[in-house]
Each structure stands twice: as C-alpha cells, then as structure tokens.
Tab-separated table of C-alpha atoms and ligand atoms in Angstrom:
chain	number	residue	atom	x	y	z
P	1	UNK	CA	-125.744	-159.074	26.512
P	2	UNK	CA	-124.143	-160.359	29.668
P	3	UNK	CA	-121.437	-161.895	31.585
P	4	UNK	CA	-120.284	-163.277	34.802
P	5	UNK	CA	-116.762	-164.534	35.439
P	6	UNK	CA	-116.771	-167.824	33.577
P	7	UNK	CA	-113.495	-169.185	34.902
P	8	UNK	CA	-114.499	-171.930	37.117
P	9	UNK	CA	-113.027	-175.411	37.282
P	10	UNK	CA	-109.319	-175.939	36.333
P	11	UNK	CA	-108.498	-172.184	36.411
P	12	UNK	CA	-105.764	-170.764	38.569
P	13	UNK	CA	-107.025	-168.988	41.695
P	14	UNK	CA	-107.215	-165.280	41.688
P	15	UNK	CA	-103.696	-164.094	41.924
P	16	UNK	CA	-103.222	-162.518	45.528
P	17	UNK	CA	-101.194	-159.348	45.528
P	18	UNK	CA	-98.105	-160.366	47.497
P	19	UNK	CA	-95.231	-158.446	46.121
P	20	UNK	CA	-96.934	-155.092	46.041
P	21	UNK	CA	-96.390	-152.031	48.356
P	22	UNK	CA	-98.405	-152.735	51.463
P	23	UNK	CA	-99.184	-149.053	51.978
P	24	UNK	CA	-100.498	-148.593	48.435
P	25	UNK	CA	-102.469	-151.863	48.806
P	26	UNK	CA	-103.876	-150.861	52.174
P	27	UNK	CA	-105.013	-147.527	50.705
P	28	UNK	CA	-106.539	-149.110	47.715
P	29	UNK	CA	-108.556	-151.698	49.807
P	30	UNK	CA	-109.742	-148.953	52.030
P	31	UNK	CA	-111.018	-146.860	48.963
P	32	UNK	CA	-112.789	-150.049	47.766
P	33	UNK	CA	-114.290	-150.804	51.107
P	34	UNK	CA	-115.454	-147.229	51.294
P	35	UNK	CA	-117.330	-147.781	47.902
P	36	UNK	CA	-115.171	-145.295	46.055
P	37	UNK	CA	-114.797	-145.843	42.381
P	38	UNK	CA	-111.293	-146.765	41.121
P	39	UNK	CA	-110.332	-144.863	37.924
P	40	UNK	CA	-107.849	-145.871	35.147
P	41	UNK	CA	-104.944	-143.653	36.391
P	42	UNK	CA	-105.303	-144.795	39.999
P	43	UNK	CA	-102.858	-147.311	41.530
P	44	UNK	CA	-104.501	-150.913	41.585
P	45	UNK	CA	-103.041	-154.187	42.464
P	46	UNK	CA	-101.964	-156.256	39.384
P	47	UNK	CA	-104.323	-159.000	40.160
P	48	UNK	CA	-107.337	-156.579	40.247
P	49	UNK	CA	-106.222	-155.221	36.944
P	50	UNK	CA	-105.984	-158.732	35.396
P	51	UNK	CA	-109.232	-160.036	36.903
P	52	UNK	CA	-110.999	-156.941	35.316
P	53	UNK	CA	-109.293	-157.264	31.984
P	54	UNK	CA	-110.501	-160.884	31.899
P	55	UNK	CA	-114.031	-160.131	33.068
P	56	UNK	CA	-114.723	-157.012	31.008
P	57	UNK	CA	-113.086	-158.536	27.727
P	58	UNK	CA	-115.205	-161.838	28.403
P	59	UNK	CA	-118.253	-159.533	28.656
P	60	UNK	CA	-117.495	-157.583	25.515
P	61	UNK	CA	-116.908	-160.904	23.554
P	62	UNK	CA	-120.120	-162.101	24.932
P	63	UNK	CA	-121.983	-159.106	23.528
P	64	UNK	CA	-120.445	-159.406	20.079
P	65	UNK	CA	-120.769	-163.234	19.728
P	66	UNK	CA	-124.341	-162.797	21.165
P	67	UNK	CA	-125.278	-160.855	18.041
P	68	UNK	CA	-124.900	-164.016	15.957
P	69	UNK	CA	-127.749	-166.379	17.144
P	70	UNK	CA	-130.332	-163.543	16.784
P	71	UNK	CA	-128.771	-161.942	13.653
P	72	UNK	CA	-129.604	-165.299	12.062
P	73	UNK	CA	-133.333	-164.444	12.266
P	74	UNK	CA	-133.300	-160.811	11.134
P	75	UNK	CA	-134.144	-161.598	7.476
P	76	UNK	CA	-136.886	-164.093	8.625
P	77	UNK	CA	-138.802	-162.063	11.216
P	78	UNK	CA	-142.514	-162.544	10.629
P	79	UNK	CA	-143.470	-158.842	10.145
P	80	UNK	CA	-142.000	-155.332	9.866
P	81	UNK	CA	-142.587	-154.621	13.727
P	82	UNK	CA	-140.721	-157.675	14.877
P	83	UNK	CA	-137.937	-156.958	12.364
P	84	UNK	CA	-137.473	-153.414	13.543
P	85	UNK	CA	-137.391	-154.598	17.170
P	86	UNK	CA	-134.868	-157.212	16.493
P	87	UNK	CA	-132.677	-155.030	14.329
P	88	UNK	CA	-132.554	-152.542	17.176
P	89	UNK	CA	-131.733	-155.096	19.709
P	90	UNK	CA	-128.899	-156.708	17.858
P	91	UNK	CA	-127.466	-153.241	17.158
P	92	UNK	CA	-127.612	-152.497	20.863
P	93	UNK	CA	-125.638	-155.605	21.683
P	94	UNK	CA	-122.850	-154.400	19.174
P	95	UNK	CA	-122.907	-151.109	20.954
P	96	UNK	CA	-122.519	-152.937	24.395
P	97	UNK	CA	-119.615	-154.784	23.084
P	98	UNK	CA	-117.887	-151.541	21.952
P	99	UNK	CA	-118.461	-149.743	25.270
P	100	UNK	CA	-116.884	-152.759	26.980
P	101	UNK	CA	-113.901	-153.134	24.752
P	102	UNK	CA	-113.249	-149.350	25.421
P	103	UNK	CA	-113.605	-149.929	29.117
P	104	UNK	CA	-111.104	-152.806	28.999
P	105	UNK	CA	-108.605	-150.734	26.986
P	106	UNK	CA	-108.416	-148.198	29.865
P	107	UNK	CA	-106.762	-150.988	31.783
P	108	UNK	CA	-103.859	-151.226	29.345
P	109	UNK	CA	-104.898	-153.876	26.969
P	110	UNK	CA	-105.517	-153.331	23.312
P	111	UNK	CA	-108.452	-154.092	21.129
P	112	UNK	CA	-106.296	-156.154	18.741
P	113	UNK	CA	-104.997	-158.229	21.764
P	114	UNK	CA	-108.666	-158.960	22.850
P	115	UNK	CA	-109.912	-159.801	19.421
P	116	UNK	CA	-106.900	-162.093	18.800
P	117	UNK	CA	-107.713	-163.950	22.119
P	118	UNK	CA	-111.147	-164.387	21.039
P	119	UNK	CA	-110.343	-165.774	17.597
P	120	UNK	CA	-107.558	-168.021	18.860
P	121	UNK	CA	-109.891	-169.634	21.464
P	122	UNK	CA	-107.923	-168.316	24.495
P	123	UNK	CA	-110.655	-165.925	25.567
P	124	UNK	CA	-113.985	-166.972	26.836
P	125	UNK	CA	-117.518	-165.742	26.208
P	126	UNK	CA	-120.800	-166.759	27.553
P	127	UNK	CA	-121.671	-170.358	26.880
P	128	UNK	CA	-125.126	-169.480	25.985
P	129	UNK	CA	-124.271	-168.298	22.515
P	130	UNK	CA	-122.904	-171.673	21.524
P	131	UNK	CA	-126.464	-173.016	21.283
P	132	UNK	CA	-128.446	-172.744	18.080
P	133	UNK	CA	-131.660	-170.734	17.397
P	134	UNK	CA	-133.796	-173.266	15.789
P	135	UNK	CA	-137.220	-171.471	15.470
P	136	UNK	CA	-138.592	-168.017	15.661
P	137	UNK	CA	-139.799	-168.640	19.326
P	138	UNK	CA	-136.000	-168.865	20.206
P	139	UNK	CA	-135.894	-165.090	19.645
P	140	UNK	CA	-138.472	-164.559	22.265
P	141	UNK	CA	-136.818	-167.076	24.663
P	142	UNK	CA	-133.439	-165.361	24.247
P	143	UNK	CA	-134.842	-161.923	25.099
P	144	UNK	CA	-136.862	-163.204	27.954
P	145	UNK	CA	-134.455	-165.545	29.562
P	146	UNK	CA	-131.035	-164.682	28.293
P	147	UNK	CA	-131.353	-160.876	28.530
P	148	UNK	CA	-133.315	-161.479	31.717
P	149	UNK	CA	-130.341	-163.345	33.199
P	150	UNK	CA	-128.085	-160.648	31.764
P	151	UNK	CA	-129.937	-157.918	33.683
P	152	UNK	CA	-129.697	-159.970	36.892
P	153	UNK	CA	-125.881	-159.992	36.407
P	154	UNK	CA	-125.490	-156.436	35.224
P	155	UNK	CA	-127.684	-154.423	37.574
P	156	UNK	CA	-125.185	-154.978	40.481
P	157	UNK	CA	-122.308	-154.222	38.101
P	158	UNK	CA	-123.547	-150.531	38.038
P	159	UNK	CA	-121.840	-150.377	41.378
P	160	UNK	CA	-118.804	-152.377	40.623
P	161	UNK	CA	-115.634	-150.770	41.900
P	162	UNK	CA	-113.999	-149.992	38.674
P	163	UNK	CA	-115.430	-146.617	37.337
P	164	UNK	CA	-115.379	-147.114	33.561
P	165	UNK	CA	-116.997	-150.565	33.897
P	166	UNK	CA	-119.654	-149.380	36.193
P	167	UNK	CA	-120.676	-146.314	34.075
P	168	UNK	CA	-120.886	-148.498	30.931
P	169	UNK	CA	-123.237	-150.713	32.725
P	170	UNK	CA	-125.745	-147.872	33.444
P	171	UNK	CA	-126.723	-147.502	29.758
P	172	UNK	CA	-126.320	-151.203	29.069
P	173	UNK	CA	-128.921	-151.980	31.791
P	174	UNK	CA	-131.540	-149.653	30.361
P	175	UNK	CA	-131.181	-151.316	26.853
P	176	UNK	CA	-131.163	-154.802	28.391
P	177	UNK	CA	-134.396	-154.010	30.012
P	178	UNK	CA	-136.065	-153.277	26.681
P	179	UNK	CA	-134.487	-156.553	25.263
P	180	UNK	CA	-136.049	-158.593	28.106
P	181	UNK	CA	-139.450	-156.922	27.620
P	182	UNK	CA	-139.497	-157.538	23.803
P	183	UNK	CA	-138.652	-161.127	24.363
P	184	UNK	CA	-141.312	-161.741	27.004
P	185	UNK	CA	-143.864	-159.970	24.960
P	186	UNK	CA	-143.013	-162.214	21.764
P	187	UNK	CA	-143.399	-165.296	24.002
P	188	UNK	CA	-146.524	-163.999	25.407
P	189	UNK	CA	-147.973	-163.527	21.896
P	190	UNK	CA	-146.804	-167.090	20.738
P	191	UNK	CA	-148.054	-168.692	23.971
P	192	UNK	CA	-151.556	-167.084	23.172
P	193	UNK	CA	-151.434	-168.152	19.598
P	194	UNK	CA	-152.329	-171.318	17.727
P	195	UNK	CA	-151.541	-174.705	19.093
P	196	UNK	CA	-148.515	-174.960	16.999
P	197	UNK	CA	-147.284	-171.409	18.064
P	198	UNK	CA	-147.764	-172.408	21.772
P	199	UNK	CA	-145.951	-175.698	21.279
P	200	UNK	CA	-143.142	-173.669	19.573
P	201	UNK	CA	-142.941	-171.354	22.618
P	202	UNK	CA	-142.817	-174.316	25.076
P	203	UNK	CA	-140.174	-176.004	23.128
P	204	UNK	CA	-137.948	-172.837	23.047
P	205	UNK	CA	-138.447	-172.496	26.905
P	206	UNK	CA	-137.462	-176.211	27.207
P	207	UNK	CA	-134.257	-175.729	25.371
P	208	UNK	CA	-133.229	-172.288	26.687
P	209	UNK	CA	-134.144	-172.794	30.431
P	210	UNK	CA	-131.049	-174.656	31.638
P	211	UNK	CA	-128.427	-172.926	29.560
P	212	UNK	CA	-129.838	-169.626	30.987
P	213	UNK	CA	-129.314	-170.971	34.525
P	214	UNK	CA	-125.668	-171.714	33.440
P	215	UNK	CA	-125.096	-168.082	32.546
P	216	UNK	CA	-124.557	-167.336	36.243
P	217	UNK	CA	-121.486	-169.393	36.232
P	218	UNK	CA	-120.323	-172.318	38.324
P	219	UNK	CA	-121.791	-172.993	41.725
P	220	UNK	CA	-120.311	-170.791	44.518
P	221	UNK	CA	-118.204	-173.611	45.927
P	222	UNK	CA	-116.568	-174.197	42.461
P	223	UNK	CA	-115.976	-170.625	41.625
P	224	UNK	CA	-112.411	-169.815	42.986
P	225	UNK	CA	-112.495	-166.171	41.941
P	226	UNK	CA	-115.708	-165.327	43.724
P	227	UNK	CA	-114.240	-164.465	47.287
P	228	UNK	CA	-111.547	-162.107	45.931
P	229	UNK	CA	-113.939	-160.515	43.462
P	230	UNK	CA	-116.434	-159.833	46.221
P	231	UNK	CA	-113.817	-158.288	48.469
P	232	UNK	CA	-112.673	-156.054	45.721
P	233	UNK	CA	-116.317	-155.243	44.964
P	234	UNK	CA	-115.824	-156.284	41.353
P	235	UNK	CA	-118.771	-158.639	42.104
P	236	UNK	CA	-121.487	-157.833	44.525
P	237	UNK	CA	-123.490	-160.974	44.597
P	238	UNK	CA	-122.477	-164.612	44.245
P	239	UNK	CA	-123.336	-166.785	41.340
P	240	UNK	CA	-125.882	-168.879	43.320
P	241	UNK	CA	-127.501	-165.754	44.853
P	242	UNK	CA	-128.105	-164.335	41.341
P	243	UNK	CA	-129.320	-167.644	40.001
P	244	UNK	CA	-131.749	-168.051	42.850
P	245	UNK	CA	-133.129	-164.575	42.054
P	246	UNK	CA	-133.539	-165.164	38.447
P	247	UNK	CA	-135.452	-168.453	39.052
P	248	UNK	CA	-137.753	-166.679	41.629
P	249	UNK	CA	-138.503	-163.771	39.181
P	250	UNK	CA	-138.894	-165.950	36.107
P	251	UNK	CA	-140.932	-168.872	37.182
P	252	UNK	CA	-144.185	-166.782	37.800
P	253	UNK	CA	-143.677	-165.067	34.532
P	254	UNK	CA	-143.767	-168.491	32.742
P	255	UNK	CA	-146.911	-169.323	34.781
P	256	UNK	CA	-148.580	-166.189	33.813
P	257	UNK	CA	-148.460	-167.051	30.045
P	258	UNK	CA	-149.295	-170.619	30.524
P	259	UNK	CA	-145.792	-172.113	29.899
P	260	UNK	CA	-144.125	-174.812	31.977
P	261	UNK	CA	-140.567	-174.604	33.305
P	262	UNK	CA	-138.874	-177.852	32.353
P	263	UNK	CA	-137.750	-178.855	35.872
P	264	UNK	CA	-139.586	-181.547	37.688
P	265	UNK	CA	-137.881	-180.613	40.855
P	266	UNK	CA	-139.118	-177.042	40.794
P	267	UNK	CA	-141.169	-176.300	43.930
P	268	UNK	CA	-142.123	-173.259	45.958
P	269	UNK	CA	-140.369	-173.353	49.471
P	270	UNK	CA	-142.482	-171.515	51.843
P	271	UNK	CA	-139.903	-171.473	54.615
P	272	UNK	CA	-137.201	-169.906	52.379
P	273	UNK	CA	-139.611	-167.720	50.447
P	274	UNK	CA	-138.000	-168.938	47.271
P	275	UNK	CA	-138.176	-171.757	44.757
P	276	UNK	CA	-136.258	-175.005	45.108
P	277	UNK	CA	-134.929	-176.105	41.857
P	278	UNK	CA	-133.027	-178.930	40.143
P	279	UNK	CA	-129.395	-179.339	39.592
P	280	UNK	CA	-127.820	-177.770	36.483
P	281	UNK	CA	-126.051	-180.219	34.278
P	282	UNK	CA	-122.437	-178.912	35.167
P	283	UNK	CA	-120.785	-181.430	32.916
P	284	UNK	CA	-122.471	-179.830	29.972
P	285	UNK	CA	-121.582	-176.487	31.187
P	286	UNK	CA	-117.838	-177.240	31.515
P	287	UNK	CA	-117.950	-178.968	28.074
P	288	UNK	CA	-119.489	-175.779	26.545
P	289	UNK	CA	-116.952	-173.558	28.377
P	290	UNK	CA	-114.205	-175.578	26.842
P	291	UNK	CA	-115.566	-174.926	23.370
P	292	UNK	CA	-117.748	-178.016	22.825
P	293	UNK	CA	-121.037	-176.178	22.385
P	294	UNK	CA	-123.336	-177.291	19.734
P	295	UNK	CA	-122.498	-174.504	17.347
P	296	UNK	CA	-119.161	-173.091	19.009
P	297	UNK	CA	-117.126	-173.776	15.758
P	298	UNK	CA	-119.695	-171.924	13.555
P	299	UNK	CA	-119.732	-168.996	15.894
P	300	UNK	CA	-115.889	-168.428	15.827
P	301	UNK	CA	-115.903	-168.990	11.986
P	302	UNK	CA	-118.520	-166.278	11.746
P	303	UNK	CA	-116.552	-163.820	13.835
P	304	UNK	CA	-113.311	-164.689	12.000
P	305	UNK	CA	-115.040	-164.015	8.695
P	306	UNK	CA	-116.540	-160.776	9.818
P	307	UNK	CA	-113.032	-159.773	11.017
P	308	UNK	CA	-111.452	-160.616	7.726
P	309	UNK	CA	-114.238	-159.062	5.662
P	310	UNK	CA	-113.802	-155.839	7.587
P	311	UNK	CA	-110.079	-155.624	6.938
P	312	UNK	CA	-110.329	-153.029	4.138
P	313	UNK	CA	-112.491	-150.840	6.327
P	314	UNK	CA	-109.768	-150.784	8.994
P	315	UNK	CA	-107.066	-150.098	6.436
P	316	UNK	CA	-109.062	-147.323	4.814
P	317	UNK	CA	-109.687	-145.650	8.253
P	318	UNK	CA	-105.874	-145.897	9.096
P	319	UNK	CA	-105.009	-144.495	5.749
P	320	UNK	CA	-107.416	-141.618	6.230
P	321	UNK	CA	-106.124	-140.920	9.790
P	322	UNK	CA	-102.527	-140.854	8.550
P	323	UNK	CA	-103.502	-138.484	5.649
P	324	UNK	CA	-105.120	-136.182	8.138
P	325	UNK	CA	-102.204	-136.239	10.594
P	326	UNK	CA	-99.824	-135.454	7.748
P	327	UNK	CA	-101.986	-132.583	6.548
P	328	UNK	CA	-102.017	-131.196	10.088
P	329	UNK	CA	-98.224	-131.337	10.370
P	330	UNK	CA	-98.012	-129.659	6.919
P	331	UNK	CA	-100.159	-126.819	7.928
P	332	UNK	CA	-98.314	-126.028	11.111
U	18	FE2	FE1	-129.351	-157.645	25.508
U	19	FE2	FE1	-126.141	-156.563	25.738
C-alpha cells in the first residue's frame, strides 16, 4: 500500500556518517547527486543502509498489515464484480509486501529478522491500518484515499537512489493506480445511490480523511530524518509537500461526487494556488504510531496467527529444498 518514514518525534536523528572513509563517502555522495542508482554491492554509508532497511521494511509491513482491513470484507462484498476487484487488490498488496521484503534483504537483513521485529512491536507500519473498516463504504474510502495517498508517496520513490527499491516501485505504482480508481468508482456509485448509501459514503470519508493526511508522516519541522533522506535522494519531496499535493487533488474529487471533506478550515487559496486546510491531530497520530490505534492489537494478533498457521508450509518447503539438495549431491 504505502509508506513514508514514520519515525518522527522521540526518534534518534539520522545517523551521520562520521567514521567512514571520506574518499568513499565523497564518491558515494557524488553518485547520488548525479542521480545514479546505488546497487546492493556498491559501497554505501552505514547510516544510508540503516535508513533504507528501516524505510523499506516499514513499507513492506504496511503492505502486509494493509491486507487485513480490506480482507475483512472479501466474504461480504455485495456482488461478484466487487468481490473479484477486492480479491485482486488484496492479492496485489501481498505481492507488494513480498517485493519490498526482497528489496530490503539485498541490504543484508533477513526476512525472519524483519518479521520478528514486526511481531514484537519494534518495527512500525503505517498508522492507517490500525483503524477499523466498519462498513462496505470503507472499502471505497480506503482505495480512494489510502491508496491515493500511497501513490503520492510512491511515485517519487520510483526515482529513489537505491536501485532495487526504485525498481520495485515501478510495478507497485501501476497497481496502486488501479486500487485508487476502483475505490473512487465504488465511492462514486455509493454517493449516487440511495440516501442510506450516500450517508454511508459520507461517513466513510469523515472517518478516513484525517488518518489519510497522517499517512504523509509528521510535519516537516518535526521530521528529523527528512533533511538527510532528501540529501541522499531516498526521499524526493517533504511530508508537507506531499500532503498538500494530496489535498489539492482529492478535494475536487470529493466535490465531483457530491461529498464533503470534513474540514471546516478547508478553503481555496487563490494566491498560493492551493487549498488551505486544518491542522491534523498530531497527538492522535503519535498515539497510533506508538501502537494505541483502535485495532492495533487485533492487527498484530492476526499477523501472528497467520505466521503460526503457516509454520507447516515453511517447514515443508525447507524439507523439500533439503531433499532436492541432497539428491543433487548424490547425483554428482
Ligand atoms: Fe494499494
Ligand atoms: Fe500496495
């Protein structure tokens, strides 16, 4: 689905490379400044590696945990067409998680380490998935807003400086674009439906609007990693720039289908050529980052259960691989 670097308040500042060979560091920085991709076997500063492992693994976790709120509705989709769309979308998210775990593994971390960090609560994932999906309209709101915000974050990542991450994003972005469209189309249908359906669509927009704005991460002045990440071209736009872009694109989409964005401070600013909008509730954001989201515990229980239930598959795959390796040795 998405991610930006979630480590805001209270986190250590990006480690700056001090003890590293200045010649190697200068060569690395020159390559990055020249918009060259850095590849797995290239030399890179330790802090760059760490930042990427954190960001890519958070992104992977977000894709995987992001399957849960929507997966919850697959058996209750109102018709075959909607069910097929939702199934395809949730499967795409699983695929995104797997590309991203693979991209992170090229930096020297293992899948097991990343999964363990997620289950033990040490790793973060997007706060948005700790909110519940209460009605069918939430499926529309998620596609439209959450995947819409994801695209805003991920399009610039196609040009991020780490090659495997950038290449994974190319396919991910194509799929996210389908996710956003199906969500908006669902909302459009609901907004043009019965009074009850329209009310449901408006209610979903009311509940998902602010958490969607939180997806861009803390405000720039509270985002200690942004400066270093921009210099290393891991990030190409700041959190606030992306948030503004999202608001400017999404507000007219809401108006076009007769829904109201739940922000009394929202107003077109002629001078800036952009919308002014209200303040995000950052206290809520930090609480959810800390794991206090409405369904955070349920999400981790569901992931842990899926992991435990899958143990026999991993064991069988390992036994099969061992058997094949032994047969190959015997044949040589
Ligand atoms: Fe998506
Ligand atoms: Fe995704």
